[in-house]
Amino acid sequence: MLKLNLGIEDMLTEYRQYYAFPEPAATEFKKLGWGMFALQAQVAKHFMEEEMQLFSLTNKCHFTMESMLLCDKVSPRLLWAFAGEDQMAKTQLLAKSCVKGNNPTQATMKMTQHYRLGLHFTFEEHAKDNILE
């Protein structure tokens, strides 16, 4: 699982300046992600049988998986949040607003489109100030 995680980290670093991963990289990134999540689920199941919750599959894990699946549309570096978890709260609010009247796939696509549009306006503003080149 750590080797797969390292592969993911390496790809995030290698494609850090991309707004979305190119197709060959996206395919490899998804392969690494699915492998890591499959192992995490197996490890979580093992420890649950031992009555120890050491590797839980949380909402953050689900969101991370969705981010990986959409890496050819928007880079996971632009979606993931760690410090302070402020971004997670904002993302959850956006997700809730996209669910009503939509099936899970439609809600995910709607959320991604809205988030990407928000990023566009943010980056456009920074580009005006020559912050982003």
mmCIF file with all atom_site columns, C-alpha atoms in Angstrom, residues 8 29 36-37 58-70 76 80 82 88:
data_model
loop_
_atom_site.group_PDB
_atom_site.id
_atom_site.type_symbol
_atom_site.label_atom_id
_atom_site.label_alt_id
_atom_site.label_comp_id
_atom_site.label_asym_id
_atom_site.label_entity_id
_atom_site.label_seq_id
_atom_site.pdbx_PDB_ins_code
_atom_site.Cartn_x
_atom_site.Cartn_y
_atom_site.Cartn_z
_atom_site.occupancy
_atom_site.B_iso_or_equiv
_atom_site.pdbx_formal_charge
_atom_site.auth_seq_id
_atom_site.auth_comp_id
_atom_site.auth_asym_id
_atom_site.auth_atom_id
_atom_site.pdbx_PDB_model_num
ATOM 1  C CA . ILE A 1 8  ? 0.588   8.405  -6.469  1.00 0.00 ? 8  ILE A CA 1
ATOM 2  C CA . PHE A 1 29 ? -2.936  7.271  -11.756 1.00 0.00 ? 29 PHE A CA 1
ATOM 3  C CA . MET A 1 36 ? -4.284  1.369  -3.025  1.00 0.00 ? 36 MET A CA 1
ATOM 4  C CA . PHE A 1 37 ? -7.979  1.534  -2.146  1.00 0.00 ? 37 PHE A CA 1
ATOM 5  C CA . THR A 1 58 ? -14.231 7.499  5.480   1.00 0.00 ? 58 THR A CA 1
ATOM 6  C CA . ASN A 1 59 ? -15.951 10.207 3.452   1.00 0.00 ? 59 ASN A CA 1
ATOM 7  C CA . LYS A 1 60 ? -12.498 11.646 2.815   1.00 0.00 ? 60 LYS A CA 1
ATOM 8  C CA . CYS A 1 61 ? -11.408 8.317  1.355   1.00 0.00 ? 61 CYS A CA 1
ATOM 9  C CA . HIS A 1 62 ? -14.461 8.311  -0.906  1.00 0.00 ? 62 HIS A CA 1
ATOM 10 C CA . PHE A 1 63 ? -13.810 11.900 -1.986  1.00 0.00 ? 63 PHE A CA 1
ATOM 11 C CA . THR A 1 64 ? -10.174 11.059 -2.700  1.00 0.00 ? 64 THR A CA 1
ATOM 12 C CA . MET A 1 65 ? -11.296 8.128  -4.855  1.00 0.00 ? 65 MET A CA 1
ATOM 13 C CA . GLU A 1 66 ? -13.683 10.356 -6.801  1.00 0.00 ? 66 GLU A CA 1
ATOM 14 C CA . SER A 1 67 ? -10.873 12.876 -7.292  1.00 0.00 ? 67 SER A CA 1
ATOM 15 C CA . MET A 1 68 ? -8.677  10.136 -8.714  1.00 0.00 ? 68 MET A CA 1
ATOM 16 C CA . LEU A 1 69 ? -11.411 9.000  -11.077 1.00 0.00 ? 69 LEU A CA 1
ATOM 17 C CA . LEU A 1 70 ? -11.749 12.526 -12.436 1.00 0.00 ? 70 LEU A CA 1
ATOM 18 C CA . PRO A 1 76 ? -6.386  15.972 -7.735  1.00 0.00 ? 76 PRO A CA 1
ATOM 19 C CA . TRP A 1 80 ? -7.469  17.589 -2.120  1.00 0.00 ? 80 TRP A CA 1
ATOM 20 C CA . PHE A 1 82 ? -5.393  18.507 4.285   1.00 0.00 ? 82 PHE A CA 1
ATOM 21 C CA . MET A 1 88 ? -13.335 19.704 2.831   1.00 0.00 ? 88 MET A CA 1
#
